Short mmCIF file of C-alpha atoms in Angstrom, two decimals:
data_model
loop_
_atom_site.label_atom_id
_atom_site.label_comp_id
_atom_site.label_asym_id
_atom_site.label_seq_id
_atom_site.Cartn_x
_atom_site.Cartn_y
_atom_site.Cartn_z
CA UNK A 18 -80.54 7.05 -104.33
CA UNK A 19 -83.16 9.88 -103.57
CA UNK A 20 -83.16 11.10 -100.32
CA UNK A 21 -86.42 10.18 -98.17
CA UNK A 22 -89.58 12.64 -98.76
CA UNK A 23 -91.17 13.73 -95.93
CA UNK A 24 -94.01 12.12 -94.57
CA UNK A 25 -97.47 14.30 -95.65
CA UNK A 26 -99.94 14.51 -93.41
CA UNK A 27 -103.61 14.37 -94.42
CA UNK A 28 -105.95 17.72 -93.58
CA UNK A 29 -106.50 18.05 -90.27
CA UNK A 30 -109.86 17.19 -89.70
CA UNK A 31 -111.01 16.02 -86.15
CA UNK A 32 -110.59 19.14 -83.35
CA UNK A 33 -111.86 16.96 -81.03
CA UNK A 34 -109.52 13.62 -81.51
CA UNK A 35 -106.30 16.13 -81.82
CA UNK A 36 -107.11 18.09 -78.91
CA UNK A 37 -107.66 14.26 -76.96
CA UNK A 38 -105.23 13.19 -78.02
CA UNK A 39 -102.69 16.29 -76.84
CA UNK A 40 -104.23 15.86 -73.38
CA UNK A 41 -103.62 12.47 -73.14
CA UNK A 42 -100.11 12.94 -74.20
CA UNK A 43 -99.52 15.82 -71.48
CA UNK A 44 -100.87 13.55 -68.42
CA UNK A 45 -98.68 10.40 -69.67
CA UNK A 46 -95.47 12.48 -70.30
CA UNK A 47 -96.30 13.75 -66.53
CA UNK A 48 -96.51 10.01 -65.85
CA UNK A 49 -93.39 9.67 -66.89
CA UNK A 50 -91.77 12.83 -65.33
CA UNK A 51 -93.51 12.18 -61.68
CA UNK A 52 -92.60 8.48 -62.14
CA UNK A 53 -88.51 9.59 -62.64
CA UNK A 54 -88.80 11.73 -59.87
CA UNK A 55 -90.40 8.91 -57.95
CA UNK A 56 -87.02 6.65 -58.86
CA UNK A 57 -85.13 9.20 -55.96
CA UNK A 58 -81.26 9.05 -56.15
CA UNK A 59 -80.47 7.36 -59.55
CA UNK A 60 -77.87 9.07 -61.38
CA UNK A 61 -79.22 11.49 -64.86
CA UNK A 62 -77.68 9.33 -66.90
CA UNK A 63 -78.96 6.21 -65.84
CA UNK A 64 -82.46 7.99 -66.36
CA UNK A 65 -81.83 8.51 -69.79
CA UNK A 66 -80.08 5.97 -70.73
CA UNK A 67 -83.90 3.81 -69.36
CA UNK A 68 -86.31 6.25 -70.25
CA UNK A 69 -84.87 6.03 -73.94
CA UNK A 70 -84.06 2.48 -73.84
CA UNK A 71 -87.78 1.37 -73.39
CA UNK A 72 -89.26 4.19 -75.07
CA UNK A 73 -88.07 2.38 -78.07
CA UNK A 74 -90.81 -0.23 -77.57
CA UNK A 75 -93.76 1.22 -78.25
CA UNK A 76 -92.44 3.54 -81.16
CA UNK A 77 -90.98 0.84 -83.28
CA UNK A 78 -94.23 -1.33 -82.42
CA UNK A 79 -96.40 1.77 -83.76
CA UNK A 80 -94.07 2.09 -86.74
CA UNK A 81 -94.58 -1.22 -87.86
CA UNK A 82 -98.43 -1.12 -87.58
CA UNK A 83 -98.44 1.87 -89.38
CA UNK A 84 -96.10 0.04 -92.10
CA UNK A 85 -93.54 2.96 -91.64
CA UNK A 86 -90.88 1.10 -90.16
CA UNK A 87 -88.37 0.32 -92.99
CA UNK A 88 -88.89 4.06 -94.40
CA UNK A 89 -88.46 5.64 -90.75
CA UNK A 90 -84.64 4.02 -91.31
CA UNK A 91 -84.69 5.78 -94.34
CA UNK A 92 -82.09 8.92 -93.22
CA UNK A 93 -80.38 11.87 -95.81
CA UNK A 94 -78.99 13.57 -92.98
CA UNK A 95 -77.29 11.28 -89.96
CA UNK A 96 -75.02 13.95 -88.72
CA UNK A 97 -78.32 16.38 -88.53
CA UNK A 98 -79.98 13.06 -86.00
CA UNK A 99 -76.52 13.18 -84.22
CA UNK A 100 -76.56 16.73 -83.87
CA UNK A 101 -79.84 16.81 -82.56
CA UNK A 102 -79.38 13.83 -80.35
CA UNK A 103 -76.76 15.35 -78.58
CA UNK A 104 -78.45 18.67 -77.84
CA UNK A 105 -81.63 16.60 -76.78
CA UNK A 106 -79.46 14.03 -74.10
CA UNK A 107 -78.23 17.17 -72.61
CA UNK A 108 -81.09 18.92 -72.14
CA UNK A 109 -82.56 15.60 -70.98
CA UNK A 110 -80.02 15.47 -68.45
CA UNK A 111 -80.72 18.62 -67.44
CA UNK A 112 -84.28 18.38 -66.66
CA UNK A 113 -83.64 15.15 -65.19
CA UNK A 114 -81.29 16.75 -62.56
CA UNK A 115 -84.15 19.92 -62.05
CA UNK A 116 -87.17 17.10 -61.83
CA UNK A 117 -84.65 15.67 -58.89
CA UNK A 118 -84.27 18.96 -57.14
CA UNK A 119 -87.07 21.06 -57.53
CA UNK A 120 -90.61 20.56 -56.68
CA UNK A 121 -92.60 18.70 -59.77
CA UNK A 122 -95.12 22.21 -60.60
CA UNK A 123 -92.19 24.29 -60.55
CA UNK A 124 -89.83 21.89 -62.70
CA UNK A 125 -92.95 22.07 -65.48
CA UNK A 126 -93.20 26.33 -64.79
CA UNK A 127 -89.93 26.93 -65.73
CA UNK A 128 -90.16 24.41 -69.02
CA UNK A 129 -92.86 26.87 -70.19
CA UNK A 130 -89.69 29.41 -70.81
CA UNK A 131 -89.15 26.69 -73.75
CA UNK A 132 -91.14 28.48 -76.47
CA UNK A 133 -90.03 31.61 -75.80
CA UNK A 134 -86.75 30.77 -76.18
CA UNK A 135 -87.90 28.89 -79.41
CA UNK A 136 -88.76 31.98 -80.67
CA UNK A 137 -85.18 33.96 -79.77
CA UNK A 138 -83.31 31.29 -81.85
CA UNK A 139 -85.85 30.99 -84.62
CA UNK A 140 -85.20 34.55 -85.23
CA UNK A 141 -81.47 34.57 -84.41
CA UNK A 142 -80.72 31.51 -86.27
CA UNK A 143 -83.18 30.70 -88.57
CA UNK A 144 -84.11 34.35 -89.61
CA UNK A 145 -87.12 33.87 -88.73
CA UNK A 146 -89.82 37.44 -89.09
CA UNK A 147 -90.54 37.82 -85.28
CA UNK A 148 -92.25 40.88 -85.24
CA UNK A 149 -92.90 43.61 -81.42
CA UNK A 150 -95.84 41.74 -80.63
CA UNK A 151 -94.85 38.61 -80.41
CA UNK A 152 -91.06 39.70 -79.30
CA UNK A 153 -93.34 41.89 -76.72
CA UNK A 154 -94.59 38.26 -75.50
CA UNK A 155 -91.22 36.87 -74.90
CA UNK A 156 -89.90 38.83 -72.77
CA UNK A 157 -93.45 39.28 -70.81
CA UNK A 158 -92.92 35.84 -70.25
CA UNK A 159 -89.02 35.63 -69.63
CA UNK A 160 -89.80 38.17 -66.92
CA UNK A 161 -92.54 35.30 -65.41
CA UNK A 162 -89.43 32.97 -65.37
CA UNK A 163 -87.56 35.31 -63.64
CA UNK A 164 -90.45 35.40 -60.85
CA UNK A 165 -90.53 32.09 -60.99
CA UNK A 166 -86.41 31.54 -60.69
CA UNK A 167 -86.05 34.46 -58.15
CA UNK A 168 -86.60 32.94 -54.76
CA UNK A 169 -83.94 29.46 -55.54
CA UNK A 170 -81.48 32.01 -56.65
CA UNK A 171 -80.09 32.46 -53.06
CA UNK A 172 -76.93 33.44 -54.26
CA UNK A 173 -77.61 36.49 -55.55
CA UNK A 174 -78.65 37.77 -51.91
CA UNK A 175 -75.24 36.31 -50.54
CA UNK A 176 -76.40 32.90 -49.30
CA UNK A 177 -75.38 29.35 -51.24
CA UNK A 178 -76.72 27.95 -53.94
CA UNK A 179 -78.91 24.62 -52.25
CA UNK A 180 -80.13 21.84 -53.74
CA UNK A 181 -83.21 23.62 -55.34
CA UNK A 182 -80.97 26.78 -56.37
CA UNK A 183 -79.04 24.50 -58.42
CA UNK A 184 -82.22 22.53 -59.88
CA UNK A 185 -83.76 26.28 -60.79
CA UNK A 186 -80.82 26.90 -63.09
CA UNK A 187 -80.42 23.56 -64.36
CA UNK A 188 -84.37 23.60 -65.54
CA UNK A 189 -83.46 27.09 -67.51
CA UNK A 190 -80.65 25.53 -69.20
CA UNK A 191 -82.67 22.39 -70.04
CA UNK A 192 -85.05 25.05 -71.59
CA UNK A 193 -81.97 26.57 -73.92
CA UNK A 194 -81.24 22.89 -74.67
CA UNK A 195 -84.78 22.43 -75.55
CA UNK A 196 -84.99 25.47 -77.83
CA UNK A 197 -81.96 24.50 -79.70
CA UNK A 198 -82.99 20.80 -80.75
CA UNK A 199 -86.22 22.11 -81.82
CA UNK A 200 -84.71 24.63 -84.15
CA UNK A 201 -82.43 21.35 -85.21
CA UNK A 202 -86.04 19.56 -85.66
CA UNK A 203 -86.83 22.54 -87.95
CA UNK A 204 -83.88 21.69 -89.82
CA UNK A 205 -84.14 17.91 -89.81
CA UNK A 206 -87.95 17.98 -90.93
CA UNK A 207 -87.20 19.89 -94.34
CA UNK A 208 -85.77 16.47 -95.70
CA UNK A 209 -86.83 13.79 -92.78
CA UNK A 210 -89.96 11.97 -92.60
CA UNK A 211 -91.23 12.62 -88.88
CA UNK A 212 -90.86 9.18 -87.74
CA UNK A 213 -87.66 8.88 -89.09
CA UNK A 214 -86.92 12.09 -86.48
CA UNK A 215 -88.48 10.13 -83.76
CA UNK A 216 -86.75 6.91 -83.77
CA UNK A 217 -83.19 8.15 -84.34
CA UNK A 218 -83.60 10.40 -81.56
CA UNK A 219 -84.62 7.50 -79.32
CA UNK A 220 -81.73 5.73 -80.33
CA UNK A 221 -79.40 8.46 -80.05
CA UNK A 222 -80.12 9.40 -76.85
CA UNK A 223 -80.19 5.24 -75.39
CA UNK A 224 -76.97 5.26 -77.31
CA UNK A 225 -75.32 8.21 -75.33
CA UNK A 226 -77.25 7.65 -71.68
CA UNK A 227 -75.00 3.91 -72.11
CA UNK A 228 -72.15 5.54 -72.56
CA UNK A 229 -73.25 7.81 -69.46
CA UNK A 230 -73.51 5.01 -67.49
CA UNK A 231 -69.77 4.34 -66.31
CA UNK A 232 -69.60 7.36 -64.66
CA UNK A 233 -72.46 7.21 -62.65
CA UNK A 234 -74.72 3.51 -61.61
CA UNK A 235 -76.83 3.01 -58.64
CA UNK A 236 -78.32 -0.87 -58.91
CA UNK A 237 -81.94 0.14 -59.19
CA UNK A 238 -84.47 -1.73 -56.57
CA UNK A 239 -86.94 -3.80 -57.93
CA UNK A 240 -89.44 -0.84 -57.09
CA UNK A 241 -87.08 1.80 -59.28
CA UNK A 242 -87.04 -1.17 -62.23
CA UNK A 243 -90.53 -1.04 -62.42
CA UNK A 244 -90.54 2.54 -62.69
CA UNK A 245 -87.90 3.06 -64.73
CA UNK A 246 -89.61 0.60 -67.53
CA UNK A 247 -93.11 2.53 -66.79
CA UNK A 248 -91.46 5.74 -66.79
CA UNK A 249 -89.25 4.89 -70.48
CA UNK A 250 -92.52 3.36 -72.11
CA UNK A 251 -95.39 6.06 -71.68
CA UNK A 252 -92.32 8.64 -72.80
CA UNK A 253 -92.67 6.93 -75.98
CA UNK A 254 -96.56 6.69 -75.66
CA UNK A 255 -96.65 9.95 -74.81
CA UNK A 256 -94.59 10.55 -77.98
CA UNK A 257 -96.45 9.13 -80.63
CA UNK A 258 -100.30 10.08 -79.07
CA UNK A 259 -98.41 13.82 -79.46
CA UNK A 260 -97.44 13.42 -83.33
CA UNK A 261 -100.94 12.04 -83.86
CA UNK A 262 -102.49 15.01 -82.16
CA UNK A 263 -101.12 17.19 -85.11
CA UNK A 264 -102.67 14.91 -87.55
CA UNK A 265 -106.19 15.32 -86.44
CA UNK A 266 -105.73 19.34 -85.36
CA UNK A 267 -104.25 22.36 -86.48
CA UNK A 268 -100.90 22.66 -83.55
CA UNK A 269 -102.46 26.20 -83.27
CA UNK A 270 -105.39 24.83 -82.44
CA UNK A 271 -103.87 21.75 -79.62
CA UNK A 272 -101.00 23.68 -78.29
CA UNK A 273 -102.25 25.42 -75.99
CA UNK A 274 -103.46 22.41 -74.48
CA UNK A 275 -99.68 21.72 -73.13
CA UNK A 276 -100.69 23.80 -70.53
CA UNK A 277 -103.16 21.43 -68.66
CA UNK A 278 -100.00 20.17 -67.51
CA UNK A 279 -99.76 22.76 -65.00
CA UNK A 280 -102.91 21.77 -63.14
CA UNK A 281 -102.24 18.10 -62.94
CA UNK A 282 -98.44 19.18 -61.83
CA UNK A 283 -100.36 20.91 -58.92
CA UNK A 284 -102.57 17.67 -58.05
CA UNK A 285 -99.77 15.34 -58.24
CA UNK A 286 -97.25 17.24 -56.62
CA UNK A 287 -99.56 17.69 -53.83
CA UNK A 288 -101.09 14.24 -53.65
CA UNK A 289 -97.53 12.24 -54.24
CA UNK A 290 -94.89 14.49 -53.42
CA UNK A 291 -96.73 16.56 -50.18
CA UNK A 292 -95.81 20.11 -52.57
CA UNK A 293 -96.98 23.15 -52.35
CA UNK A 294 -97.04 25.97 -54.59
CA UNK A 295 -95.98 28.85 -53.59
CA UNK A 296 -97.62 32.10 -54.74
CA UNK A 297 -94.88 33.32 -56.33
CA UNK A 298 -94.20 30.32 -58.25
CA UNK A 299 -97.78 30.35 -59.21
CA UNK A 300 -97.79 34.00 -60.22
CA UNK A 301 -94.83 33.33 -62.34
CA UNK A 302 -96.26 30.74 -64.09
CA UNK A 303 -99.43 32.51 -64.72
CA UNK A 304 -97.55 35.22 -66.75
CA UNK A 305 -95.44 32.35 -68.64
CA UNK A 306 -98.37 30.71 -69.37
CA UNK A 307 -100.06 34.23 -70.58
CA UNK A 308 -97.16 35.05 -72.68
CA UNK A 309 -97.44 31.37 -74.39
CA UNK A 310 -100.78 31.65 -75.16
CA UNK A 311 -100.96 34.66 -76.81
CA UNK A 312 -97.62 33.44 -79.04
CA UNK A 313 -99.40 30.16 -80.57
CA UNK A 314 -102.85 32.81 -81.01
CA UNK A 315 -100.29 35.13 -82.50
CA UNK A 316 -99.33 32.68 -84.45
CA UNK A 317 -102.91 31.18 -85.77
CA UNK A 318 -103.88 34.59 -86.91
CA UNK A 319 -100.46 35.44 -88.92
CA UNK A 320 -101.17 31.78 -90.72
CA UNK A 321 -105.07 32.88 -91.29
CA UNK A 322 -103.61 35.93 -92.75
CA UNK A 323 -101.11 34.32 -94.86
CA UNK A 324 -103.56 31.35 -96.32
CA UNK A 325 -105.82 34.78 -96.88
CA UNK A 326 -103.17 36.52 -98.93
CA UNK A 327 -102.67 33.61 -101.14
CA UNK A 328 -106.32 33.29 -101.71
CA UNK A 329 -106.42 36.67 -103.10
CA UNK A 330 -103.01 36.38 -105.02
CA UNK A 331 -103.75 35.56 -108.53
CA UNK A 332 -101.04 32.66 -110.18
CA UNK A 333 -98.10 34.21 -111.84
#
């Protein structure tokens, strides 16, 4: 049998819809982050074990509407799913045990380090052509996390690592986490329709959070079951309004638009939590943000260049 084809998506067409849409998907996977932060003292497993479980829902729902459910089964590469599902619980875990510890604005900051990191292993591991400008970027914006990470590292000026200390450094390993199963998505998408990446992740990840579960269970309160279903639903909501962003839109053209998230991080942090930023926290993420924004631009003019330079090339 011939492995699955990947899914082709029409021309983007609609700037307006995609970048909607990517908003949308921001402020409900905030909803969901704010929502497992809300839940208190459950164990990280039991978080992802939930917020997979019922993010199931609404994907295979949307699959079948879309009459892609029996081909998102379709798989030429389980061990590939695997692979990434395993990188993706941990870093779940991971930013489920920051999102407990840290304040919610500075849990999203320190994400940001994600696509600089993306770029690191794309070059180291992929071979990717990342050329000064962009490498200039990275660590421009590595040296905002740093801001950003500096005050919670308490150890470092000989006092113990608290609560927060320990949430700073788990949110910059769930970033290397991160990184990694996107460079597996890389991997995965050269043979793997996209929905077929989406639901085996989702059931990867439910799969692993069970067997999480004996080793850490707090019976939820009926408040914390509501949330917990909320939360595990708009993650998959959030999911597929995100890969239906890039079918409207260029993701040059809607990524930057992750970055709203930082804004209604300050509102609801404020508003729900009683946070406040700090100024060096919001310095920090101002030069993260920065460096991320001129990456993706980087990146839009290198592909205008490149569709350019085919233009020109005459067929050999």
């Amino acid at each position: 049998m011939s492995p699955p084809q990947p899914a082709t998506l029409p021309p983007p067409d609609n700037v307006a819809a995609g970048i909607g849409l990517k908003v949308t998907s921001v402020a409900i996977f905030l909803l969901m982050a704010s929502l497992l932060k809300a839940t208190g003292n459950l164990p990280p497993g039991q978080l992802v074990f939930f917020r997979s479980l019922f993010a199931i829902v609404p994907i295979i729902v949307f699959l079948a509407w879309r009459g892609e459910l029996v081909d998102g089964f379709k798989t030429a590469n389980p061990l590939g799913h695997l692979t990434r599902g395993l990188v993706g619980t941990g870093g779940m875990v991971l930013g489920f045990i920051a999102l407990t510890r840290l304040p919610l604005p500075e849990a999203i900051a320190i994400n940001y380090a994600t696509p600089l990191l993306i770029v690191v292993f794309g070059a180291l591991i992929l071979k990717e052509t990342v050329r000064l400008y962009r490498w200039s970027a990275v660590v421009v914006g590595l040296v905002g996390v740093g801001i950003i990470l500096w005050p919670r590292l308490t150890v470092f000026s000989g006092g113990p690592l608290d609560d927060a200390g320990i949430g700073a450094v788990m949110a910059l390993l769930a970033c290397v986490f991160a990184a990694f199963a996107t460079i597996a998505v890389r991997t995965l998408v050269r043979t793997e329709r996209s929905a077929t990446v989406v639901l085996y992740f989702s059931i990867f990840t439910t799969f692993i959070g069970a067997l999480m579960l004996p080793f850490g269970w707090i019976d939820p309160t009926p408040e914390q079951w509501v949330m917990l279903t909320v939360a595990g639903i708009a993650g998959g909501i959030a999911q597929i309004l995100l890969t239906e962003s890039y079918r409207h839109a260029d993701v040059s053209l809607v990524a930057p638009f992750e970055y709203t998230s930082l804004l209604l991080s300050l509102g609801v942090g404020y508003l729900f939590f009683a946070e406040v930023p700090t100024l060096t926290m919001l310095v920090g993420a101002l030069i993260v943000v920065g460096a991320g924004l001129f990456i993706i631009f980087r990146e839009h003019a290198l592909g205008l260049e490149r569709r350019k330079a085919r233009q020109v090339t005459p067929p050999q």
